[in-house]
């Protein structure tokens, strides 16, 4: 039997080097600090890291405004530190995925500087220019309403005497990807990082990369061909390196990103993210069943499933009334919301810091089809800082211990790249790695067990998923079948305990103890099974091949 590709059953951990661990006391996390923490990540059990952009940048959008694709931001270390980090990660069997931000550059990138100042420069055509901006298109406004003045996507540049296009902030001019020279640049950038040992790229803003930039813009004849060409270049150089796309697109558009097994390997699962959050908010399995139903087949590709990432939690595609209910429960105050579509809180505060409920949420996530993603700090239930602007509320430094600055940095507070969460239930004196390490009942130790169990259950990542009918609306039960092996998972989304009947025959008389969780699954005489679940109770069960039909 062919081994399954590694990304189908990975556990991915997302972190931003600048907020993870500062080794030299200048207030900014760095690669040497990250190297020092690799044993922590190894013990946690994650198999891949996704690093947010670490390239030289004016840093006006958390590094998503790149001014040099071939370097490391000097605040974070050197290219040598990066290479050492990749080797150290590799020694521990941890893969490294890096962000590739090529929908746009920073306006301080030398390409843009030449493009704007010299109409004859070859770089002029690296960007998208018009003399008069076309009328606004309500479907294609700024991605950041409320943060970009007049919602505009065209900005006048005096030296060019023309308007350039940007779907994000005005300091992020979109690249003209219809220009073959720009595509060649991207292949070169990928080659460079693959040669340094990275295992894949997260393709930032993949959806916007393949959209026409404006009504009269030069169009890619076959937009997905751009993404396929990225895959071909990766394959040619590094057989098992992967591409992960950020494609927050309508569900019926998503399957196309997997192509014919020749395009993206992983897609961030925004569909299931919004529906899982809705199910947790409403304590009702219904939205989750709907979400699974809407999810296209991934074929030989895979979903990257998550509860939270470092952007807003986008619930904009949920039906309006459900969206309002989710806002009401998880972001009741206006200051917790953003862009009219998102929540800017972390998971733990959304779930009132209730450890049972947080565990339920993560157990559920890890049982869903796909490869799970953990946002740094969620393994200890870190909180957010709503006094920080926009999406930065969830980007506070990692809380390592109860020492000053949470052990993140020895710099004076005023020099920190972002303030540490100091007060309230999620302040670092209460929530930190050191305290949780020594407590066997902590969320951290629980998460470590969850990750280990998930890595023992390839049925979830590789198998087919089927929802099991129950008589309790708060109970979500499903089975994952793969290679004649089956794992059943049952989750009670509600705070009330219940006894649920599951429409599944186990063909055996005795109860099954969970592989993970606490409740036993008991076959009942008239067919099906019964399970008594505590409030927010859950269980995963492995059954043999001849059972479970
Ligand atoms: C992606 C990133 C986001 C960034 C944007 C512009 O959506 O996830 O953080 O602001 O791209 O690069």
Coordinates of C-alpha atoms and ligand atoms in Angstrom, one line a residue:
X1 CA 0.0 0.0 0.0
X2 CA 1.3 3.5 -0.9
X3 CA 1.9 5.6 2.2
X4 CA -0.4 8.5 2.5
X5 CA 1.3 11.9 1.9
X6 CA 2.4 13.5 5.1
X7 CA 0.1 16.5 5.0
X8 CA -3.0 14.3 5.1
X9 CA -2.4 13.5 8.7
X10 CA -0.3 16.3 10.0
X11 CA -1.0 18.4 13.1
X12 CA 0.0 21.9 12.1
X13 CA 0.9 24.7 14.5
X14 CA 0.8 28.3 13.4
X15 CA 3.1 30.9 14.9
X16 CA 4.5 34.3 14.3
X17 CA 8.3 34.3 15.0
X18 CA 8.0 37.9 16.3
X19 CA 5.6 37.0 19.1
X20 CA 6.9 33.6 20.1
X21 CA 10.1 33.8 22.0
X22 CA 12.7 36.6 22.1
X23 CA 16.3 35.3 22.6
X24 CA 18.2 38.6 22.7
X25 CA 16.0 40.8 24.8
X26 CA 15.2 43.4 22.2
X27 CA 11.4 42.9 22.7
X28 CA 10.9 41.0 19.3
X29 CA 10.7 37.2 19.0
X30 CA 13.4 35.7 16.8
X31 CA 14.5 32.5 15.1
X32 CA 17.0 31.7 17.9
X33 CA 14.2 32.0 20.4
X34 CA 12.1 29.7 18.2
X35 CA 14.9 27.2 18.0
X36 CA 15.1 27.2 21.8
X37 CA 11.4 26.3 21.9
X38 CA 11.4 23.5 19.4
X39 CA 11.6 20.9 22.1
X40 CA 8.4 22.3 23.6
X41 CA 6.7 22.0 20.2
X42 CA 8.1 18.5 19.7
X43 CA 6.8 17.4 23.1
X44 CA 3.4 18.9 22.3
X45 CA 3.5 16.6 19.3
X46 CA 2.9 18.9 16.4
X47 CA 4.2 17.6 13.1
X48 CA 4.4 20.8 11.1
X49 CA 4.8 24.5 11.7
X50 CA 3.3 27.2 9.6
X51 CA 5.4 30.4 10.0
X52 CA 3.7 33.7 9.3
X53 CA 5.8 36.0 7.1
X54 CA 9.3 36.7 8.5
X55 CA 10.7 38.6 5.5
X56 CA 12.1 42.2 5.6
X57 CA 9.0 44.4 5.8
X58 CA 7.8 47.8 6.9
X59 CA 5.5 45.7 9.0
X60 CA 2.3 47.6 8.5
X61 CA 0.3 44.4 8.1
X62 CA 2.0 42.0 10.3
X63 CA 4.7 41.2 7.7
X64 CA 2.1 40.6 4.9
X65 CA 3.8 43.6 3.2
X66 CA 7.0 42.1 2.0
X67 CA 9.8 44.3 0.7
X68 CA 12.4 41.6 0.0
X69 CA 11.4 38.0 -0.7
X70 CA 14.9 36.6 -0.2
X71 CA 15.7 37.6 3.3
X72 CA 14.8 37.5 7.0
X73 CA 13.6 40.6 8.7
X74 CA 16.7 41.7 10.7
X75 CA 14.6 42.0 13.8
X76 CA 14.0 38.3 13.7
X77 CA 17.5 37.1 12.9
X78 CA 19.6 36.2 9.9
X79 CA 19.2 33.8 7.0
X80 CA 21.7 31.6 8.8
X81 CA 19.4 31.5 11.8
X82 CA 16.6 30.5 9.5
X83 CA 18.6 27.7 8.0
X84 CA 19.6 26.4 11.4
X85 CA 16.0 26.5 12.5
X86 CA 14.9 24.4 9.5
X87 CA 17.6 21.8 10.3
X88 CA 16.7 21.7 14.0
X89 CA 13.0 21.3 13.1
X90 CA 13.9 18.6 10.6
X91 CA 16.0 16.7 13.2
X92 CA 12.8 16.5 15.3
X93 CA 10.7 15.4 12.4
X94 CA 8.9 18.7 12.3
X95 CA 8.0 20.1 8.8
X96 CA 8.1 23.8 8.0
X97 CA 5.6 25.6 5.9
X98 CA 6.2 29.3 5.2
X99 CA 3.9 32.0 4.0
X100 CA 4.2 33.0 0.4
X101 CA 2.7 36.5 -0.1
X102 CA 2.7 37.2 -3.8
X103 CA -0.7 38.6 -4.5
X104 CA 0.9 41.9 -3.6
X105 CA 4.1 43.5 -2.3
X106 CA 4.9 46.3 0.1
X107 CA 4.9 49.7 -1.6
X108 CA 8.5 49.9 -0.3
X109 CA 9.5 46.8 -2.4
X110 CA 12.1 47.9 -5.0
X111 CA 9.9 46.6 -7.8
X112 CA 7.2 49.1 -6.8
X113 CA 9.6 51.9 -6.3
X114 CA 10.9 51.5 -9.8
X115 CA 7.5 50.9 -11.2
X116 CA 6.1 54.1 -9.8
X117 CA 9.1 56.3 -10.7
X118 CA 9.9 55.2 -14.2
X119 CA 7.2 54.5 -16.8
X120 CA 9.8 52.7 -19.0
X121 CA 11.0 50.4 -16.3
X122 CA 10.2 46.7 -16.8
X123 CA 8.7 46.8 -13.3
X124 CA 5.9 49.2 -14.3
X125 CA 4.1 46.2 -15.7
X126 CA 4.6 44.2 -12.5
X127 CA 1.7 46.1 -11.0
X128 CA -1.8 47.0 -12.2
X129 CA -2.2 50.7 -13.3
X130 CA -5.0 52.7 -14.8
X131 CA -5.3 56.4 -15.6
X132 CA -8.9 56.6 -14.3
X133 CA -10.2 54.1 -11.8
X134 CA -13.2 52.1 -12.9
X135 CA -16.5 52.6 -11.0
X136 CA -16.5 50.8 -7.6
X137 CA -17.6 47.2 -7.8
X138 CA -19.5 46.3 -4.6
X139 CA -18.4 42.6 -5.0
X140 CA -14.7 43.6 -5.2
X141 CA -14.2 46.3 -2.6
X142 CA -11.5 46.4 -0.1
X143 CA -10.9 43.3 2.0
X144 CA -10.7 45.5 5.1
X145 CA -13.9 47.7 5.2
X146 CA -13.7 50.3 7.9
X147 CA -9.9 50.3 7.8
X148 CA -9.3 51.4 4.3
X149 CA -10.6 54.9 3.6
X150 CA -13.6 55.1 1.2
X151 CA -13.4 51.3 0.8
X152 CA -11.1 52.0 -2.1
X153 CA -9.1 49.6 -4.2
X154 CA -7.4 52.2 -6.4
X155 CA -4.9 54.7 -5.1
X156 CA -3.4 57.6 -7.0
X157 CA 0.4 57.7 -7.2
X158 CA 1.8 61.2 -7.9
X159 CA 5.1 60.1 -9.4
X160 CA 3.4 57.6 -11.7
X161 CA 0.5 59.9 -12.4
X162 CA -1.7 56.9 -12.4
X163 CA -3.8 54.7 -10.1
X164 CA -2.6 51.4 -8.9
X165 CA -4.8 48.5 -7.7
X166 CA -4.8 47.0 -4.2
X167 CA -7.4 44.7 -2.7
X168 CA -5.8 45.0 0.7
X169 CA -4.3 48.2 2.2
X170 CA -3.1 51.0 -0.1
X171 CA 0.5 50.2 1.0
X172 CA 0.1 46.7 -0.6
X173 CA 0.0 47.1 -4.4
X174 CA -1.3 44.0 -6.2
X175 CA 1.1 42.3 -8.5
X176 CA 0.1 41.8 -12.1
X177 CA 0.1 38.0 -12.2
X178 CA -0.9 38.0 -15.8
X179 CA 2.6 39.2 -16.6
X180 CA 4.8 36.2 -17.2
X181 CA 7.8 38.0 -15.8
X182 CA 6.1 38.3 -12.4
X183 CA 5.3 34.6 -12.5
X184 CA 8.9 33.8 -13.2
X185 CA 9.8 35.9 -10.1
X186 CA 7.5 33.8 -8.0
X187 CA 9.0 30.5 -9.2
X188 CA 12.4 31.9 -8.3
X189 CA 11.3 32.8 -4.8
X190 CA 9.9 29.4 -4.2
X191 CA 13.0 27.7 -5.5
X192 CA 15.1 29.8 -3.1
X193 CA 13.2 28.7 0.0
X194 CA 12.8 25.1 -1.1
X195 CA 16.6 24.9 -1.5
X196 CA 16.9 26.1 2.1
X197 CA 14.7 23.1 3.2
X198 CA 11.2 24.3 3.6
X199 CA 8.4 21.7 3.2
X200 CA 5.8 23.9 1.7
X201 CA 4.2 27.2 1.2
X202 CA 0.9 28.8 2.4
X203 CA -0.3 30.7 -0.6
X204 CA -1.6 33.9 0.8
X205 CA -4.8 35.3 -0.8
X206 CA -4.9 32.5 -3.4
X207 CA -8.5 33.5 -4.3
X208 CA -7.5 37.1 -5.1
X209 CA -4.5 36.0 -7.0
X210 CA -6.6 34.3 -9.6
X211 CA -9.3 36.9 -9.9
X212 CA -9.1 39.5 -12.7
X213 CA -7.8 42.7 -11.1
X214 CA -10.4 44.9 -12.8
X215 CA -13.0 44.8 -15.7
X216 CA -10.5 45.6 -18.4
X217 CA -7.4 44.0 -16.9
X218 CA -5.3 41.6 -18.8
X219 CA -6.8 38.2 -17.8
X220 CA -5.2 34.9 -17.2
X221 CA -6.7 32.6 -19.8
X222 CA -7.1 29.9 -17.3
X223 CA -6.8 31.4 -13.8
X224 CA -6.2 28.0 -12.0
X225 CA -3.3 27.4 -14.4
X226 CA -1.4 29.9 -12.3
X227 CA -1.8 27.8 -9.2
X228 CA -1.1 24.6 -11.1
X229 CA 2.1 26.1 -12.3
X230 CA 3.2 26.8 -8.8
X231 CA 2.6 23.2 -7.9
X232 CA 4.6 22.0 -10.9
X233 CA 7.5 24.1 -9.9
X234 CA 7.4 22.7 -6.3
X235 CA 7.1 19.1 -7.5
X236 CA 10.0 19.4 -9.9
X237 CA 12.2 20.5 -7.1
X238 CA 10.9 18.8 -3.9
X239 CA 8.6 15.8 -4.4
X240 CA 6.8 16.0 -1.1
X241 CA 6.7 19.7 -0.5
X242 CA 3.1 21.0 -0.4
X243 CA 1.0 24.0 -1.2
X244 CA -1.6 25.2 1.3
X245 CA -4.0 27.8 -0.1
X246 CA -5.9 30.5 1.7
X247 CA -9.1 30.4 -0.4
X248 CA -12.1 31.9 1.5
X249 CA -14.3 31.3 -1.5
X250 CA -17.9 30.2 -2.0
X251 CA -18.1 26.4 -1.3
X252 CA -18.9 25.5 -4.9
X253 CA -15.7 27.2 -6.0
X254 CA -13.4 25.3 -3.6
X255 CA -13.0 21.9 -5.2
X256 CA -11.4 23.6 -8.2
X257 CA -8.4 24.6 -6.1
X258 CA -7.5 20.9 -5.7
X259 CA -7.5 20.7 -9.5
X260 CA -7.0 17.2 -10.8
X261 CA -4.6 16.4 -8.0
X262 CA -2.3 18.8 -9.6
X263 CA -3.0 22.0 -7.8
X264 CA -3.3 22.8 -4.1
X265 CA -2.6 20.0 -1.5
X266 CA -4.3 21.7 1.4
X267 CA -7.0 24.3 1.6
X268 CA -7.8 26.3 4.7
X269 CA -11.3 25.1 5.7
X270 CA -13.2 28.3 6.1
X271 CA -16.5 26.5 5.4
X272 CA -16.2 24.1 8.3
X273 CA -14.6 26.8 10.5
X274 CA -17.7 29.0 10.4
X275 CA -20.1 26.1 10.8
X276 CA -18.2 24.5 13.7
X277 CA -18.2 27.8 15.5
X278 CA -21.9 28.2 14.8
X279 CA -22.5 24.7 16.2
X280 CA -20.5 25.5 19.3
X281 CA -22.3 28.8 19.8
X282 CA -25.8 27.4 19.4
X283 CA -24.9 24.1 21.2
X284 CA -26.6 22.4 18.3
X285 CA -25.1 19.9 15.9
X286 CA -27.3 21.2 13.0
X287 CA -24.9 23.8 11.6
X288 CA -22.1 21.3 11.6
X289 CA -24.1 18.8 9.7
X290 CA -24.9 21.6 7.2
X291 CA -21.2 22.6 7.0
X292 CA -20.1 19.0 6.2
X293 CA -22.8 18.8 3.6
X294 CA -21.6 22.0 1.9
X295 CA -18.0 20.9 1.9
X296 CA -16.9 19.7 -1.5
X297 CA -14.9 16.5 -1.8
X298 CA -11.2 17.1 -1.3
X299 CA -10.2 14.1 -3.5
X300 CA -6.6 13.5 -3.1
X301 CA -6.2 16.9 -1.4
X302 CA -6.9 17.7 2.2
X303 CA -8.6 20.4 4.3
X304 CA -6.7 22.3 7.0
X305 CA -9.4 22.5 9.7
X306 CA -9.2 25.1 12.4
X307 CA -11.1 26.9 15.1
X308 CA -9.1 30.0 15.0
X309 CA -6.2 31.6 13.1
X310 CA -4.5 35.0 13.5
X311 CA -7.0 36.9 11.3
X312 CA -10.6 37.6 12.1
X313 CA -12.9 34.6 12.6
X314 CA -15.0 35.0 9.4
X315 CA -18.7 34.0 9.9
X316 CA -19.7 36.2 6.9
X317 CA -20.9 33.2 4.8
X318 CA -23.3 31.9 7.4
X319 CA -27.0 32.6 6.8
X320 CA -27.8 36.1 8.2
X321 CA -30.0 35.0 11.2
X322 CA -27.5 32.3 12.3
X323 CA -24.6 34.8 11.9
X324 CA -26.5 37.2 14.2
X325 CA -27.1 34.5 16.8
X326 CA -23.4 33.6 16.7
X327 CA -22.4 37.2 17.1
X328 CA -24.8 37.5 20.0
X329 CA -23.3 34.6 21.8
X330 CA -19.6 34.8 21.0
X331 CA -19.1 38.5 20.3
X332 CA -21.9 40.3 22.1
X333 CA -20.1 43.7 22.1
X334 CA -19.4 45.7 19.1
X335 CA -15.7 45.9 20.0
X336 CA -15.4 42.1 19.6
X337 CA -16.5 42.3 16.0
X338 CA -14.7 43.4 12.9
X339 CA -15.4 44.1 9.2
X340 CA -19.1 43.3 9.7
X341 CA -18.2 39.6 9.1
X342 CA -15.7 38.6 11.8
X343 CA -14.9 38.0 15.4
X344 CA -11.6 39.3 16.8
X345 CA -11.4 37.1 19.9
X346 CA -9.5 33.9 20.7
X347 CA -11.3 30.7 21.4
X348 CA -10.8 30.5 25.1
X349 CA -12.5 33.8 26.0
X350 CA -15.2 33.0 23.5
X351 CA -15.9 29.9 25.5
X352 CA -15.7 31.8 28.8
X353 CA -12.4 30.1 29.7
X354 CA -14.4 26.9 30.6
X355 CA -11.8 24.2 30.2
X356 CA -14.4 21.4 29.6
X357 CA -15.9 23.4 26.8
X358 CA -12.6 24.3 25.3
X359 CA -11.6 20.6 25.4
X360 CA -14.9 19.7 23.7
X361 CA -14.3 22.3 21.0
X362 CA -10.7 21.0 20.3
X363 CA -11.7 17.3 20.5
X364 CA -14.4 18.1 17.9
X365 CA -12.0 20.0 15.7
X366 CA -9.5 17.1 15.7
X367 CA -12.2 14.6 14.9
X368 CA -13.4 16.4 11.8
X369 CA -12.2 15.6 8.3
X370 CA -8.9 17.2 7.5
X371 CA -5.6 18.0 9.1
X372 CA -6.0 20.1 12.2
X373 CA -4.4 23.5 12.9
X374 CA -3.6 24.9 16.3
X375 CA -2.9 28.6 16.7
X376 CA 0.1 29.2 19.0
X377 CA -1.1 29.7 22.6
X378 CA -4.5 28.0 22.1
X379 CA -2.9 24.8 23.6
X380 CA -2.8 26.7 26.9
X381 CA -6.1 28.7 26.4
X382 CA -4.5 32.1 25.9
X383 CA -6.8 35.1 25.7
X384 CA -6.9 38.2 23.6
X385 CA -6.4 41.9 24.1
X386 CA -9.4 43.8 22.8
X387 CA -7.8 47.1 23.5
X388 CA -5.4 46.4 20.6
X389 CA -6.6 47.6 17.2
X390 CA -8.3 45.3 14.6
X391 CA -6.9 41.8 14.1
X392 CA -4.0 42.5 16.4
X393 CA -6.2 41.6 19.4
X394 CA -5.2 37.9 19.0
X395 CA -1.5 38.4 18.2
X396 CA -0.2 39.0 21.7
X397 CA 3.1 37.3 22.8
X398 CA 3.2 33.7 23.8
X399 CA 2.8 33.2 27.6
X400 CA 5.6 30.9 28.8
X401 CA 5.7 31.5 32.5
X402 CA 4.8 33.9 35.3
X403 CA 8.0 35.9 35.1
X404 CA 7.9 39.5 33.7
X405 CA 6.6 39.7 30.1
X406 CA 5.4 36.1 30.5
X407 CA 8.9 34.9 29.9
X408 CA 8.5 36.0 26.3
X409 CA 11.3 38.6 26.5
X410 CA 13.6 40.3 29.0
X411 CA 13.1 43.7 27.3
X412 CA 11.4 46.6 29.1
X413 CA 7.6 46.5 28.6
X414 CA 7.7 49.5 26.4
X415 CA 10.0 47.8 23.9
X416 CA 7.8 44.7 23.3
X417 CA 6.5 44.1 19.8
X418 CA 3.1 43.8 21.3
X419 CA 1.9 44.0 24.9
X420 CA 1.6 40.7 26.9
X421 CA -1.9 40.0 28.3
X422 CA -1.4 40.8 32.0
X423 CA -4.8 41.2 33.5
X424 CA -8.0 39.3 33.9
X425 CA -8.7 35.5 33.7
X426 CA -6.2 35.1 30.8
X427 CA -3.3 37.2 32.2
X428 CA 0.0 35.4 32.0
X429 CA 0.3 34.8 35.7
X430 CA -2.8 32.6 35.4
X431 CA -2.4 31.2 32.0
X432 CA 1.1 30.1 31.0
X433 CA 3.1 27.0 29.8
X434 CA 5.2 26.5 32.9
X435 CA 2.2 26.2 35.3
X436 CA 0.3 23.9 33.0
X437 CA 3.2 21.6 32.4
X438 CA 3.3 20.6 36.0
X439 CA -0.4 20.1 36.2
X440 CA -1.6 16.8 34.8
X441 CA -5.2 18.1 34.5
X442 CA -4.1 21.2 32.5
X443 CA -5.3 22.1 29.0
X444 CA -1.7 21.8 27.8
X445 CA -1.3 18.2 28.9
X446 CA -4.8 17.4 27.6
X447 CA -3.9 19.0 24.2
X448 CA -0.7 16.9 24.1
X449 CA -2.8 13.7 24.6
X450 CA -5.3 14.9 22.0
X451 CA -2.5 15.4 19.5
X452 CA -1.0 12.0 20.2
X453 CA -4.4 10.3 19.8
X454 CA -5.1 12.1 16.6
X455 CA -1.8 11.0 15.2
X456 CA -2.8 7.4 16.0
X457 CA -6.1 7.8 14.1
X458 CA -5.3 8.1 10.4
X459 CA -8.9 7.1 9.8
X460 CA -9.8 10.7 10.5
X461 CA -7.5 12.3 8.0
X462 CA -7.7 9.7 5.3
X463 CA -11.1 8.2 5.7
X464 CA -14.6 8.9 4.5
X465 CA -16.9 10.7 7.0
X466 CA -20.5 9.9 7.7
X467 CA -22.7 11.6 10.1
X468 CA -24.5 9.3 12.5
X469 CA -28.1 10.1 13.4
X470 CA -28.9 10.8 17.0
X471 CA -32.0 11.7 19.0
X472 CA -30.3 14.7 20.7
X473 CA -29.9 17.9 18.8
X474 CA -26.8 18.9 20.8
X475 CA -25.0 15.7 20.0
X476 CA -22.8 15.4 16.9
X477 CA -21.8 11.9 16.1
X478 CA -19.8 10.7 13.1
X479 CA -17.7 7.8 11.8
X480 CA -14.5 7.8 9.8
X481 CA -13.8 4.7 7.8
X482 CA -10.5 3.9 6.2
X483 CA -8.8 0.7 5.2
X484 CA -11.4 -1.4 7.0
X485 CA -10.8 0.5 10.1
X486 CA -13.3 2.7 11.8
X487 CA -13.3 5.5 14.4
X488 CA -16.5 6.8 15.9
X489 CA -16.6 10.2 17.5
X490 CA -19.4 11.6 19.7
X491 CA -19.5 15.2 21.0
X492 CA -22.1 16.8 23.2
X493 CA -22.0 20.5 22.4
X494 CA -24.3 21.5 25.2
X495 CA -23.6 22.3 28.9
X496 CA -26.4 19.9 30.0
X497 CA -25.6 16.2 30.3
X498 CA -27.7 13.8 28.2
X499 CA -28.2 10.2 27.1
X500 CA -28.2 9.9 23.3
X501 CA -29.2 7.1 21.0
X502 CA -27.0 6.6 18.0
X503 CA -28.2 4.9 14.8
X504 CA -25.3 2.6 14.4
X505 CA -25.1 -1.1 15.0
X506 CA -21.8 -2.2 16.6
X507 CA -22.6 -5.9 16.2
X508 CA -21.3 -6.7 19.6
X509 CA -22.9 -7.0 23.0
X510 CA -20.4 -5.3 25.3
X511 CA -19.7 -1.6 25.7
X512 CA -16.7 0.0 24.1
X513 CA -14.3 2.1 26.1
X514 CA -13.2 5.3 24.5
X515 CA -9.8 5.7 22.9
X516 CA -10.1 9.3 23.9
X517 CA -12.6 10.9 26.3
X518 CA -14.6 9.3 29.1
X519 CA -18.0 8.0 28.2
X520 CA -18.6 4.4 27.2
X521 CA -20.5 3.5 24.0
X522 CA -23.0 0.8 24.8
X523 CA -24.8 -1.3 22.2
X524 CA -28.5 -1.7 23.0
X525 CA -30.7 -4.7 22.4
X526 CA -33.1 -3.3 19.9
X527 CA -30.3 -2.0 17.7
X528 CA -28.0 1.0 17.7
X529 CA -26.1 2.3 20.7
X530 CA -26.5 4.4 23.7
X531 CA -24.1 6.9 25.2
X532 CA -24.4 8.9 28.4
X533 CA -22.5 12.2 28.0
X534 CA -21.7 14.8 30.5
X535 CA -22.2 18.4 29.6
X536 CA -19.5 19.1 26.9
X537 CA -18.7 15.4 27.1
X538 CA -17.1 13.5 24.2
X539 CA -15.5 10.2 23.2
X540 CA -13.6 8.7 20.3
X541 CA -14.0 4.9 19.8
X542 CA -12.1 2.5 17.6
X543 CA -14.0 -0.5 16.4
X544 CA -12.7 -3.6 14.6
X545 CA -13.3 -4.2 10.9
X546 CA -16.1 -6.7 11.4
X547 CA -18.1 -4.3 13.6
X548 CA -19.7 -1.0 13.1
X549 CA -22.2 -1.7 10.3
Ligands
LIG1 C1 -4.2 37.3 4.2 C2 -3.6 37.2 5.6 C3 -3.9 38.5 6.3 C4 -3.3 39.6 5.5 C5 -3.8 39.6 4.1 C6 -3.0 40.5 3.2 O1 -5.6 37.3 4.2 O2 -4.1 36.1 6.2 O3 -3.4 38.5 7.6 O4 -3.6 40.9 6.1 O5 -3.6 38.3 3.5 O6 -1.8 39.9 2.9

